[in-house]
């Protein structure tokens, strides 16, 4: 077991709680930087997808996992990011400008979509955001003068200060860098008043309000940040695909994002990253599984979506803390061995236990 | 002038007059208790003061200002904090995070500087933390700092909720049934804390309470409500022996 003796409030505030954590995160970063040396093109592109999904996942996590506002429309913010990026590059904007603009525009759309969220909750909000996603999908297909409709658009390669970054490993590093920045921003947000206000709204709107949290303001902020981060991921996704068209941004993508945060573990940034890995790996597992299914079942349309849905339900029932929760439990098991108690993560029945444990 | 006053305050839900033309004043420094049978309109009165409900008539004044139309999230910043009858904590957050949220009314840093965690955000966070540590010491919550609220026993949750309200440094503290669900020992602690809050912290307390023993120990004045109407006001003894009050509790 690790006991940390604290001597300073800064110790609770700072990013890494102890020297060991600094070491492991540093090692992870070094490994990720070195990885392109050993990964083949295919694995590198899968890793890039993981980074992009992790960024989008953090976006949705901030809104649903931390603020408690469900969204089935995040494919739309993702699409706004992608198309803005493609269109701006076509108009000759440099990447270092087009990327932030893509995020900001998606964020602005998020503010507009956040407006009904001030009045709706739960399933109604899910339906409203779902409707919004359908509208965006439709606009992408119909607004041909700008989006080129169903024919889609080619995405020009990243260009930083005149240097064209078109290789697989270029994009890998760009996405990794954006992911690291997004993680840092999210963690900072969560250890400051804005993040606490979001969590407060998730757990009790009435108490949050009575302690001074302006619900409308913070829900709008959460929608804006979430949409902006997802928009950034969308912009990178456009580069990863090289060619974008409306069918890349369907409701299935929104469901994938939802699957990502639920499986990863709601209310955790680690969870968004774990979930991204899972969502990228899952379709490959599914396609392997399909090999064993009778072809009448394997070839049904919607079987993928069905499996995603099933996975969401199973996680909600059996591992509500997600993969990250499972990881924490395993870690605790080893660090407290042989004293780990199965009940460690059980909720106490608060009404039956009123004595204070001193 | 008194610190807090309601005048002819009233609210109807459909045809029901949940609070009916009640008036009272709370003087700075006193513990003022509202009693009454279930459904008398006590919690509704608190919700009117917290501005969760809009009164159909009447006026609420605090600290020389009319707060009848102030939006609910501005109430804490004006110096009124509260607890809830059915504990409203942030369950999936630690005790520390709950108490720090109590500082929200004093948090003035912007979203972007939060995201960058600029030096002034760090300084503000440390200042909030120092204030929260005072509350932790005051309420003996040291053992629970890092515990998730969802894992806490009921009695501790009540204390955490009190702590969250205190962290906002209120001038007026609203306590909705602070002793409900507590055992005798915990109720005793609560009585001491309410006394200390009044005497040591100098905070005015407006409380709803059923336990007449606790009411008698800590209250300076008591108001009795029944069917949304004020039926008696005075010292705890006077109100308790008031014929209307006796009748109300006997279900007359
Ligand atoms: N939001 C509401 N809508 C309709 N009726 C309400 C609402 N809130 C309270 N009431 C009614 O007002 C009356 C007073 O309730 P309340 O103030 O909670 O009583 P108590 O004195 O026990 O705290 C009750 O009859 C209750 O049903
Ligand atoms: Mg009540």
Coordinates of C-alpha atoms and ligand atoms in Angstrom, one line a residue:
Chain A
X1 CA 0.0 0.0 0.0
X2 CA 1.1 3.5 -0.6
X3 CA 0.6 6.2 2.0
X4 CA 1.2 9.7 1.0
X5 CA 2.0 12.2 3.7
X6 CA 0.8 15.6 2.7
X7 CA 2.5 18.7 3.9
X8 CA 1.1 21.3 1.6
X9 CA -2.3 22.0 -0.1
X10 CA -0.4 22.1 -3.4
X11 CA 0.0 18.4 -3.2
X12 CA -3.7 17.9 -3.6
X13 CA -4.0 20.4 -6.4
X14 CA -1.1 19.4 -8.6
X15 CA -1.4 17.2 -11.6
X16 CA 0.5 14.1 -10.3
X17 CA -0.2 13.0 -6.8
X18 CA 3.2 11.3 -6.3
X19 CA 6.6 10.7 -7.9
X20 CA 5.6 7.3 -9.1
X21 CA 2.8 8.7 -11.2
X22 CA 5.2 11.2 -12.8
X23 CA 7.4 8.3 -13.7
X24 CA 4.7 6.2 -15.3
X25 CA 3.2 9.0 -17.3
X26 CA 6.6 10.1 -18.5
X27 CA 7.3 6.5 -19.5
X28 CA 4.0 6.3 -21.4
X29 CA 4.8 9.5 -23.3
X30 CA 8.2 8.3 -24.2
X31 CA 6.8 5.0 -25.4
X32 CA 4.2 6.8 -27.5
X33 CA 6.8 9.0 -29.0
X34 CA 9.0 6.1 -29.8
X35 CA 6.2 3.8 -31.1
X36 CA 6.3 4.9 -34.8
X37 CA 9.8 3.4 -34.9
X38 CA 8.4 -0.1 -34.4
X39 CA 4.8 0.1 -35.5
X40 CA 3.8 -0.8 -39.0
X41 CA 1.6 1.5 -41.0
X42 CA -1.6 -0.3 -40.1
X43 CA -1.0 -0.2 -36.4
X44 CA 0.1 3.4 -36.6
X45 CA -3.1 4.3 -38.3
X46 CA -5.1 2.4 -35.6
X47 CA -3.2 4.3 -32.9
X48 CA -4.1 7.5 -34.7
X49 CA -7.7 6.5 -34.6
X50 CA -7.4 5.8 -30.9
X51 CA -6.0 9.3 -30.3
X52 CA -8.8 10.9 -32.3
X53 CA -11.5 8.9 -30.6
X54 CA -9.9 9.6 -27.2
X55 CA -10.1 13.4 -27.9
X56 CA -13.8 13.1 -29.0
X57 CA -14.4 10.9 -26.0
X58 CA -13.0 13.4 -23.6
X59 CA -15.3 16.0 -25.2
X60 CA -18.4 13.8 -24.6
X61 CA -17.1 12.8 -21.2
X62 CA -17.0 16.4 -20.0
X63 CA -20.6 16.8 -21.0
X64 CA -22.2 13.5 -20.1
X65 CA -19.7 11.9 -17.7
X66 CA -19.0 15.1 -15.7
X67 CA -22.0 17.4 -16.3
X68 CA -24.6 14.7 -16.6
X69 CA -26.1 16.0 -19.9
X70 CA -26.6 13.1 -22.3
X71 CA -25.9 13.7 -26.0
X72 CA -26.7 11.5 -28.9
X73 CA -25.6 14.3 -31.3
X74 CA -21.9 14.3 -30.9
X75 CA -21.3 12.9 -34.4
X76 CA -22.7 16.3 -35.6
X77 CA -20.1 18.3 -33.7
X78 CA -17.5 15.9 -35.0
X79 CA -18.8 16.5 -38.5
X80 CA -18.8 20.3 -38.1
X81 CA -15.1 20.0 -37.1
X82 CA -14.3 17.8 -40.1
X83 CA -16.0 19.9 -42.7
X84 CA -14.8 23.2 -41.3
X85 CA -11.2 21.9 -41.5
X86 CA -11.6 20.6 -45.0
X87 CA -13.3 23.8 -46.3
X88 CA -10.8 26.1 -44.6
X89 CA -7.8 24.2 -45.9
X90 CA -9.3 24.3 -49.4
X91 CA -9.5 28.1 -49.0
X92 CA -5.8 28.2 -48.2
X93 CA -5.9 28.6 -44.4
X94 CA -2.8 27.3 -42.6
X95 CA -3.4 24.3 -40.4
X96 CA -2.4 26.1 -37.2
X97 CA -5.3 28.4 -37.8
X98 CA -7.9 26.1 -39.4
X99 CA -7.6 23.5 -36.5
X100 CA -8.5 26.0 -33.7
X101 CA -11.2 27.6 -35.9
X102 CA -12.8 24.1 -36.5
X103 CA -12.9 23.6 -32.7
X104 CA -14.3 27.1 -32.1
X105 CA -17.0 26.8 -34.7
X106 CA -18.1 23.4 -33.3
X107 CA -18.1 25.0 -29.9
X108 CA -20.3 27.8 -31.2
X109 CA -22.7 25.2 -32.6
X110 CA -22.6 23.5 -29.2
X111 CA -23.8 26.7 -27.5
X112 CA -26.8 26.8 -29.8
X113 CA -27.6 23.1 -29.2
X114 CA -27.0 23.7 -25.5
X115 CA -30.0 26.1 -25.4
X116 CA -32.7 23.4 -25.3
X117 CA -30.5 21.5 -22.8
X118 CA -31.4 24.3 -20.3
X119 CA -35.0 23.1 -20.4
X120 CA -34.6 19.4 -21.2
X121 CA -33.1 16.5 -19.3
X122 CA -32.5 12.8 -19.6
X123 CA -34.3 11.1 -22.5
X124 CA -35.7 14.3 -23.8
X125 CA -32.3 15.8 -24.2
X126 CA -31.1 12.6 -25.8
X127 CA -33.9 12.9 -28.4
X128 CA -33.3 16.6 -29.0
X129 CA -29.6 16.1 -29.6
X130 CA -30.4 13.1 -31.8
X131 CA -32.7 15.2 -33.9
X132 CA -29.9 17.8 -34.2
X133 CA -27.5 15.2 -35.5
X134 CA -30.0 14.1 -38.2
X135 CA -30.4 17.7 -39.2
X136 CA -26.7 18.2 -39.6
X137 CA -26.3 15.0 -41.5
X138 CA -29.0 16.2 -43.9
X139 CA -27.4 19.6 -44.3
X140 CA -24.1 18.0 -45.1
X141 CA -25.8 16.0 -47.9
X142 CA -27.9 18.9 -49.3
X143 CA -25.7 22.0 -49.0
X144 CA -23.8 21.0 -52.1
X145 CA -22.2 24.4 -52.9
X146 CA -20.3 24.2 -49.6
X147 CA -20.0 20.5 -48.7
X148 CA -20.1 19.0 -52.2
X149 CA -23.0 16.9 -51.0
X150 CA -22.9 13.2 -51.1
X151 CA -19.9 13.3 -53.4
X152 CA -17.8 14.4 -50.5
X153 CA -14.7 16.4 -50.2
X154 CA -11.0 15.7 -50.5
X155 CA -9.0 17.0 -47.5
X156 CA -5.7 18.7 -48.2
X157 CA -2.8 17.5 -46.1
X158 CA -1.6 19.3 -43.0
X159 CA 0.8 22.1 -43.8
X160 CA 2.8 23.8 -41.0
X161 CA 5.0 26.7 -42.0
X162 CA 5.2 25.5 -45.5
X163 CA 6.1 21.9 -44.6
X164 CA 3.6 19.3 -45.8
X165 CA 2.9 16.7 -43.3
X166 CA 1.3 13.9 -45.3
X167 CA 2.9 10.7 -43.9
X168 CA 1.2 8.4 -41.5
X169 CA 3.6 9.1 -38.7
X170 CA 3.2 12.9 -39.2
X171 CA -0.5 12.6 -38.4
X172 CA 0.2 10.2 -35.5
X173 CA 2.3 12.9 -33.8
X174 CA -0.1 15.7 -34.5
X175 CA -3.0 13.7 -33.0
X176 CA -0.9 12.7 -30.0
X177 CA 0.1 16.3 -29.4
X178 CA -3.5 17.5 -29.6
X179 CA -4.6 14.6 -27.3
X180 CA -2.0 15.6 -24.7
X181 CA -3.1 19.2 -24.7
X182 CA -6.8 18.2 -24.5
X183 CA -6.1 15.9 -21.6
X184 CA -4.2 18.7 -19.7
X185 CA -6.9 21.2 -20.4
X186 CA -9.6 18.8 -19.2
X187 CA -7.7 17.8 -16.0
X188 CA -7.1 21.5 -15.2
X189 CA -10.7 22.2 -15.7
X190 CA -11.7 19.4 -13.4
X191 CA -9.5 20.6 -10.6
X192 CA -10.8 24.1 -10.7
X193 CA -14.2 25.8 -9.9
X194 CA -15.6 25.2 -13.4
X195 CA -15.1 21.5 -13.2
X196 CA -16.5 21.3 -9.7
X197 CA -19.6 23.2 -10.9
X198 CA -20.1 20.7 -13.7
X199 CA -19.9 17.8 -11.3
X200 CA -22.2 19.5 -8.9
X201 CA -24.8 19.9 -11.7
X202 CA -24.5 16.3 -12.5
X203 CA -25.1 15.1 -9.0
X204 CA -27.6 17.6 -7.7
X205 CA -28.9 20.6 -9.7
X206 CA -30.8 22.0 -6.8
X207 CA -27.9 21.9 -4.4
X208 CA -25.5 23.3 -7.1
X209 CA -27.9 26.2 -7.6
X210 CA -28.2 26.9 -3.9
X211 CA -24.5 27.0 -3.6
X212 CA -24.2 29.6 -6.3
X213 CA -23.8 27.7 -9.5
X214 CA -25.6 29.4 -12.4
X215 CA -27.1 26.3 -14.1
X216 CA -27.8 27.9 -17.4
X217 CA -24.2 29.3 -17.6
X218 CA -22.4 26.2 -16.7
X219 CA -24.5 23.9 -18.8
X220 CA -23.8 26.2 -21.8
X221 CA -20.1 26.2 -20.9
X222 CA -20.1 22.4 -20.7
X223 CA -21.9 22.1 -24.1
X224 CA -19.5 24.6 -25.7
X225 CA -16.3 23.0 -24.4
X226 CA -17.6 19.5 -25.2
X227 CA -18.5 20.4 -28.7
X228 CA -15.3 22.3 -29.3
X229 CA -13.1 19.4 -28.2
X230 CA -15.2 17.0 -30.3
X231 CA -14.8 19.4 -33.2
X232 CA -11.0 19.3 -32.8
X233 CA -11.2 15.5 -33.0
X234 CA -13.4 15.8 -36.1
X235 CA -10.9 18.0 -37.8
X236 CA -8.1 15.5 -37.2
X237 CA -10.4 12.7 -38.4
X238 CA -10.8 14.5 -41.7
X239 CA -7.1 14.3 -42.1
X240 CA -7.0 10.7 -41.2
X241 CA -9.7 9.8 -43.8
X242 CA -8.3 12.2 -46.4
X243 CA -11.7 12.2 -48.0
X244 CA -15.0 13.0 -46.2
X245 CA -18.6 12.5 -47.0
X246 CA -21.8 12.6 -45.0
X247 CA -22.1 8.9 -44.5
X248 CA -19.0 9.0 -42.2
X249 CA -21.1 11.0 -39.6
X250 CA -24.2 9.0 -39.0
X251 CA -26.0 8.2 -35.7
X252 CA -23.9 5.1 -35.4
X253 CA -20.9 7.4 -34.8
X254 CA -22.8 9.1 -31.9
X255 CA -23.6 5.7 -30.5
X256 CA -19.9 4.7 -30.7
X257 CA -18.9 7.8 -28.7
X258 CA -21.5 7.0 -26.1
X259 CA -20.3 3.4 -26.0
X260 CA -16.8 4.7 -25.6
X261 CA -17.5 6.7 -22.5
X262 CA -19.8 4.1 -20.9
X263 CA -17.3 1.3 -21.5
X264 CA -14.3 3.4 -20.5
X265 CA -16.0 4.6 -17.3
X266 CA -18.3 7.6 -16.9
X267 CA -16.7 10.4 -15.0
X268 CA -13.1 9.7 -15.7
X269 CA -10.6 11.0 -18.2
X270 CA -8.7 7.8 -18.1
X271 CA -12.0 6.1 -19.0
X272 CA -12.2 8.2 -22.2
X273 CA -8.8 6.9 -23.3
X274 CA -9.5 3.3 -22.3
X275 CA -12.9 3.5 -24.1
X276 CA -11.2 4.8 -27.2
X277 CA -9.0 1.8 -27.4
X278 CA -11.9 -0.5 -26.8
X279 CA -14.1 1.2 -29.5
X280 CA -11.3 0.9 -32.1
X281 CA -10.5 -2.7 -31.2
X282 CA -14.2 -3.9 -30.9
X283 CA -15.1 -3.8 -34.6
X284 CA -12.2 -6.1 -35.3
X285 CA -13.3 -8.5 -32.6
X286 CA -16.8 -8.3 -34.0
X287 CA -15.6 -9.1 -37.5
X288 CA -13.7 -12.1 -36.1
X289 CA -16.9 -13.2 -34.3
X290 CA -18.9 -12.9 -37.4
X291 CA -16.8 -15.6 -39.0
X292 CA -18.3 -18.0 -36.5
X293 CA -21.9 -16.9 -36.9
X294 CA -24.3 -18.3 -39.4
X295 CA -24.3 -16.1 -42.4
X296 CA -28.0 -15.2 -42.1
X297 CA -27.2 -13.5 -38.8
X298 CA -23.7 -12.1 -39.7
X299 CA -25.0 -10.4 -42.8
X300 CA -28.0 -8.7 -41.2
X301 CA -27.8 -5.0 -41.5
X302 CA -27.5 -3.4 -38.1
X303 CA -25.8 -6.3 -36.4
X304 CA -22.8 -4.0 -35.5
X305 CA -25.1 -1.4 -34.0
X306 CA -26.9 -4.2 -32.1
X307 CA -23.6 -5.5 -30.7
X308 CA -22.6 -2.0 -29.6
X309 CA -25.9 -1.6 -27.9
X310 CA -25.6 -4.9 -26.2
X311 CA -22.1 -4.0 -24.9
X312 CA -23.4 -0.7 -23.5
X313 CA -26.2 -2.5 -21.7
X314 CA -23.9 -5.2 -20.3
X315 CA -21.4 -2.6 -19.0
X316 CA -24.2 -0.6 -17.4
X317 CA -25.4 -3.6 -15.6
X318 CA -22.2 -5.4 -14.6
X319 CA -19.4 -2.8 -14.6
X320 CA -20.9 0.6 -14.2
X321 CA -17.5 2.1 -13.5
X322 CA -16.3 0.9 -16.8
X323 CA -12.9 -0.4 -17.9
X324 CA -11.1 2.2 -15.8
X325 CA -13.0 1.2 -12.7
X326 CA -12.0 -2.4 -13.4
X327 CA -8.4 -1.3 -13.7
X328 CA -8.5 0.6 -10.5
X329 CA -9.9 -2.5 -8.7
X330 CA -7.1 -4.7 -10.1
X331 CA -4.5 -2.2 -9.1
X332 CA -6.0 -1.9 -5.6
X333 CA -6.1 -5.7 -5.4
X334 CA -2.4 -6.0 -5.9
X335 CA -1.4 -3.0 -3.8
X336 CA -3.4 -4.3 -0.8
X337 CA -2.8 -8.0 -1.3
X338 CA -3.8 -10.1 0.7
X339 CA -6.1 -7.6 2.4
X340 CA -8.4 -6.7 -0.5
X341 CA -12.0 -6.9 0.6
X342 CA -14.7 -7.6 -2.0
X343 CA -16.9 -5.0 -0.4
X344 CA -14.4 -2.1 -0.9
X345 CA -16.4 -0.7 -3.8
X346 CA -19.9 -1.5 -2.5
X347 CA -22.0 1.4 -1.6
X348 CA -23.0 1.6 2.0
X349 CA -26.7 1.5 2.7
X350 CA -26.8 4.9 4.2
X351 CA -30.0 4.5 6.0
X352 CA -29.0 1.4 7.9
X353 CA -25.6 2.6 9.0
X354 CA -25.8 5.9 10.9
X355 CA -22.9 5.4 13.3
X356 CA -19.9 7.5 12.4
X357 CA -16.7 5.5 11.7
X358 CA -14.0 7.2 13.6
Chain B
X1 CA -33.3 46.6 11.4
X2 CA -33.4 42.8 11.5
X3 CA -31.1 40.8 9.3
X4 CA -33.8 38.9 7.5
X5 CA -37.6 39.3 7.1
X6 CA -40.5 37.9 5.2
X7 CA -43.7 39.9 4.9
X8 CA -47.0 38.4 4.0
X9 CA -45.2 35.6 2.1
X10 CA -47.4 33.2 0.3
X11 CA -47.4 30.5 -2.4
X12 CA -50.1 28.4 -4.0
X13 CA -49.7 25.0 -5.7
X14 CA -52.9 24.8 -7.7
X15 CA -55.6 25.3 -5.1
X16 CA -53.3 24.5 -2.2
X17 CA -52.0 27.4 -0.1
X18 CA -48.8 25.8 1.0
X19 CA -47.6 29.0 2.6
X20 CA -50.2 31.5 3.5
X21 CA -49.4 35.1 4.4
X22 CA -46.7 34.4 6.9
X23 CA -44.5 37.2 8.3
X24 CA -41.5 37.0 10.6
X25 CA -38.2 38.7 11.3
X26 CA -34.9 37.1 12.2
X27 CA -32.5 39.2 14.2
X28 CA -28.7 39.1 13.5
X29 CA -27.1 36.5 15.8
X30 CA -30.1 34.5 16.8
X31 CA -31.2 30.9 16.2
X32 CA -34.8 31.1 14.9
X33 CA -36.7 27.8 14.6
X34 CA -39.7 26.9 12.5
X35 CA -41.8 24.0 13.8
X36 CA -45.0 22.5 12.6
X37 CA -46.6 19.1 11.6
X38 CA -45.7 17.5 8.3
X39 CA -47.0 19.4 5.3
X40 CA -47.2 22.6 7.3
X41 CA -45.2 24.5 4.7
X42 CA -41.8 24.7 6.4
X43 CA -39.7 23.3 3.6
X44 CA -41.7 25.3 1.1
X45 CA -40.8 28.5 3.1
X46 CA -37.1 27.6 2.8
X47 CA -37.6 27.0 -0.9
X48 CA -39.1 30.4 -1.3
X49 CA -36.2 32.0 0.5
X50 CA -33.7 30.0 -1.7
X51 CA -35.7 31.4 -4.6
X52 CA -36.4 27.9 -5.9
X53 CA -40.0 28.8 -5.9
X54 CA -41.5 32.2 -6.9
X55 CA -43.8 33.5 -4.2
X56 CA -47.3 34.3 -5.4
X57 CA -47.3 37.2 -2.9
X58 CA -45.2 38.9 -0.3
X59 CA -41.7 40.1 0.1
X60 CA -38.4 38.7 1.4
X61 CA -35.7 41.0 2.6
X62 CA -32.1 40.2 3.6
X63 CA -29.4 42.5 4.8
X64 CA -31.3 45.5 3.7
X65 CA -32.0 44.3 0.2
X66 CA -35.2 43.0 -1.3
X67 CA -34.4 39.5 -2.5
X68 CA -37.9 38.5 -3.6
X69 CA -36.9 38.4 -7.3
X70 CA -33.2 37.6 -7.1
X71 CA -32.2 34.5 -9.2
X72 CA -31.6 31.4 -7.1
X73 CA -27.9 31.1 -7.9
X74 CA -27.2 34.6 -6.5
X75 CA -28.6 33.8 -3.1
X76 CA -25.4 32.0 -1.9
X77 CA -23.3 35.0 -2.9
X78 CA -25.5 37.3 -0.9
X79 CA -24.7 35.3 2.2
X80 CA -27.5 32.7 2.6
X81 CA -26.6 29.0 2.6
X82 CA -28.8 26.0 3.3
X83 CA -29.0 22.3 3.9
X84 CA -31.8 20.1 2.6
X85 CA -34.3 17.9 4.4
X86 CA -33.3 14.9 2.2
X87 CA -29.6 15.6 1.9
X88 CA -28.6 16.9 -1.5
X89 CA -24.9 16.2 -1.7
X90 CA -22.7 15.6 -4.8
X91 CA -22.6 11.8 -4.3
X92 CA -20.0 10.8 -6.8
X93 CA -17.5 13.4 -5.5
X94 CA -15.2 13.4 -2.5
X95 CA -16.0 15.2 0.7
X96 CA -13.3 17.6 -0.2
X97 CA -14.8 18.4 -3.6
X98 CA -18.2 18.8 -2.0
X99 CA -16.9 21.3 0.5
X100 CA -14.9 23.1 -2.1
X101 CA -18.1 23.5 -4.2
X102 CA -19.4 25.4 -1.1
X103 CA -16.8 28.0 -2.1
X104 CA -18.4 28.5 -5.5
X105 CA -20.0 31.8 -4.6
X106 CA -16.5 33.1 -3.9
X107 CA -14.9 31.7 -7.1
X108 CA -14.2 34.4 -9.6
X109 CA -11.8 32.8 -12.0
X110 CA -12.8 32.4 -15.7
X111 CA -13.2 29.2 -17.7
X112 CA -10.1 29.8 -19.9
X113 CA -7.8 30.5 -17.0
X114 CA -9.2 27.4 -15.3
X115 CA -8.3 25.3 -18.3
X116 CA -4.8 26.7 -18.3
X117 CA -4.7 26.6 -14.5
X118 CA -2.9 30.0 -14.4
X119 CA -1.0 31.0 -11.3
X120 CA -3.8 33.1 -9.9
X121 CA -6.2 30.1 -10.2
X122 CA -3.7 28.1 -8.2
X123 CA -3.5 30.8 -5.5
X124 CA -7.3 31.1 -5.4
X125 CA -7.6 27.3 -5.0
X126 CA -5.2 27.3 -2.1
X127 CA -7.1 30.1 -0.4
X128 CA -10.4 28.1 -0.9
X129 CA -8.7 25.0 0.5
X130 CA -7.6 26.8 3.6
X131 CA -11.1 28.0 4.3
X132 CA -12.4 24.4 3.7
X133 CA -9.8 23.1 6.1
X134 CA -11.2 25.4 8.8
X135 CA -14.6 23.9 8.2
X136 CA -13.1 20.3 8.3
X137 CA -11.5 21.1 11.7
X138 CA -14.6 22.7 13.0
X139 CA -16.8 19.7 12.2
X140 CA -14.2 16.9 12.8
X141 CA -14.3 15.7 9.2
X142 CA -10.5 15.0 8.9
X143 CA -11.0 11.3 8.4
X144 CA -13.3 11.7 5.4
X145 CA -11.5 14.2 3.1
X146 CA -10.9 11.8 0.2
X147 CA -14.0 9.6 0.7
X148 CA -16.7 9.6 -1.9
X149 CA -19.9 10.8 -0.4
X150 CA -21.8 7.8 -1.8
X151 CA -19.8 5.6 0.6
X152 CA -20.5 7.6 3.8
X153 CA -23.0 6.7 6.5
X154 CA -26.1 8.9 6.8
X155 CA -24.9 10.7 9.9
X156 CA -21.7 11.8 8.3
X157 CA -23.4 13.0 5.2
X158 CA -25.5 15.3 7.3
X159 CA -22.4 16.8 8.7
X160 CA -20.8 17.1 5.3
X161 CA -23.8 19.0 4.0
X162 CA -23.6 21.3 7.0
X163 CA -19.9 21.8 6.2
X164 CA -20.6 22.6 2.6
X165 CA -23.0 25.4 3.7
X166 CA -20.5 26.7 6.2
X167 CA -17.8 26.7 3.5
X168 CA -19.7 29.5 1.7
X169 CA -19.2 31.7 4.8
X170 CA -22.9 32.6 5.1
X171 CA -24.4 35.3 7.2
X172 CA -27.6 33.4 7.4
X173 CA -27.7 29.6 7.6
X174 CA -30.9 27.7 6.7
X175 CA -31.0 24.2 8.2
X176 CA -33.9 21.9 7.2
X177 CA -34.4 19.3 9.9
X178 CA -30.7 19.0 11.0
X179 CA -31.4 16.1 13.4
X180 CA -33.7 14.0 11.3
X181 CA -32.2 10.5 10.8
X182 CA -29.5 11.0 13.4
X183 CA -29.1 8.9 16.5
X184 CA -29.0 10.5 20.0
X185 CA -25.3 10.9 20.1
X186 CA -25.2 12.5 16.6
X187 CA -28.1 14.8 17.5
X188 CA -26.1 15.9 20.6
X189 CA -23.1 16.8 18.4
X190 CA -25.5 18.7 16.1
X191 CA -26.8 20.7 19.0
X192 CA -23.3 21.7 20.0
X193 CA -22.4 22.6 16.5
X194 CA -25.4 24.8 16.1
X195 CA -24.5 26.5 19.3
X196 CA -20.9 27.0 18.1
X197 CA -22.1 28.3 14.7
X198 CA -24.2 30.9 16.5
X199 CA -21.7 31.9 19.2
X200 CA -18.2 31.3 17.7
X201 CA -18.8 31.9 14.0
X202 CA -21.5 34.6 14.6
X203 CA -23.8 33.1 12.0
X204 CA -27.5 33.7 12.2
X205 CA -29.4 30.4 12.0
X206 CA -32.9 29.8 10.6
X207 CA -33.8 26.2 11.2
X208 CA -36.7 23.7 10.8
X209 CA -36.7 21.0 13.4
X210 CA -39.0 18.4 14.8
X211 CA -37.0 17.3 17.9
X212 CA -38.5 19.5 20.6
X213 CA -35.6 18.8 22.9
X214 CA -33.1 20.1 20.4
X215 CA -35.4 23.1 19.6
X216 CA -35.5 24.0 23.3
X217 CA -31.7 23.7 23.7
X218 CA -30.6 25.9 20.8
X219 CA -33.4 28.2 19.7
X220 CA -33.9 31.8 20.8
X221 CA -37.3 32.1 19.2
X222 CA -39.7 29.7 17.6
X223 CA -42.4 30.1 15.0
X224 CA -45.1 27.4 14.6
X225 CA -46.8 26.8 11.3
X226 CA -49.9 24.8 10.5
X227 CA -51.5 24.5 7.1
X228 CA -49.2 27.2 5.8
X229 CA -50.2 29.7 8.4
X230 CA -48.3 31.1 11.4
X231 CA -50.1 30.0 14.6
X232 CA -47.7 31.0 17.3
X233 CA -44.4 32.7 17.9
X234 CA -42.2 33.2 21.0
X235 CA -39.7 31.4 23.2
X236 CA -39.5 27.6 22.8
X237 CA -41.5 27.1 26.0
X238 CA -44.2 29.6 25.1
X239 CA -44.8 28.1 21.7
X240 CA -44.7 24.5 22.9
X241 CA -47.4 25.1 25.4
X242 CA -49.5 27.4 23.1
X243 CA -53.0 25.8 22.8
X244 CA -53.1 26.2 19.0
X245 CA -49.8 24.3 18.7
X246 CA -50.9 21.6 21.1
X247 CA -54.0 21.2 19.0
X248 CA -52.1 21.1 15.7
X249 CA -49.8 18.3 16.9
X250 CA -52.7 16.3 18.2
X251 CA -54.2 16.6 14.8
X252 CA -57.0 19.0 15.6
Ligands
LIG1 N1 -43.7 21.6 -5.7 C1 -44.8 21.4 -5.1 N2 -45.9 21.1 -5.9 C2 -47.1 20.9 -5.2 N3 -47.3 20.8 -3.9 C3 -46.2 21.1 -3.1 C4 -44.9 21.3 -3.7 N4 -44.1 21.5 -2.7 C5 -44.7 21.3 -1.5 N5 -46.1 21.1 -1.8 C6 -47.1 20.9 -0.8 O1 -47.0 21.9 0.1 C7 -47.3 21.5 1.4 C8 -46.2 21.9 2.3 O2 -45.1 21.1 2.1 P1 -43.7 21.2 2.8 O3 -43.3 22.6 2.9 O4 -42.7 20.3 2.2 O5 -44.1 20.7 4.3 P2 -43.1 20.6 5.6 O6 -43.7 21.6 6.5 O7 -43.4 19.2 6.1 O8 -41.7 20.8 5.2 C9 -47.6 20.0 1.3 O9 -48.9 19.8 1.3 C10 -46.9 19.6 0.0 O10 -47.5 18.5 -0.6
LIG2 MG1 -40.1 19.6 5.2

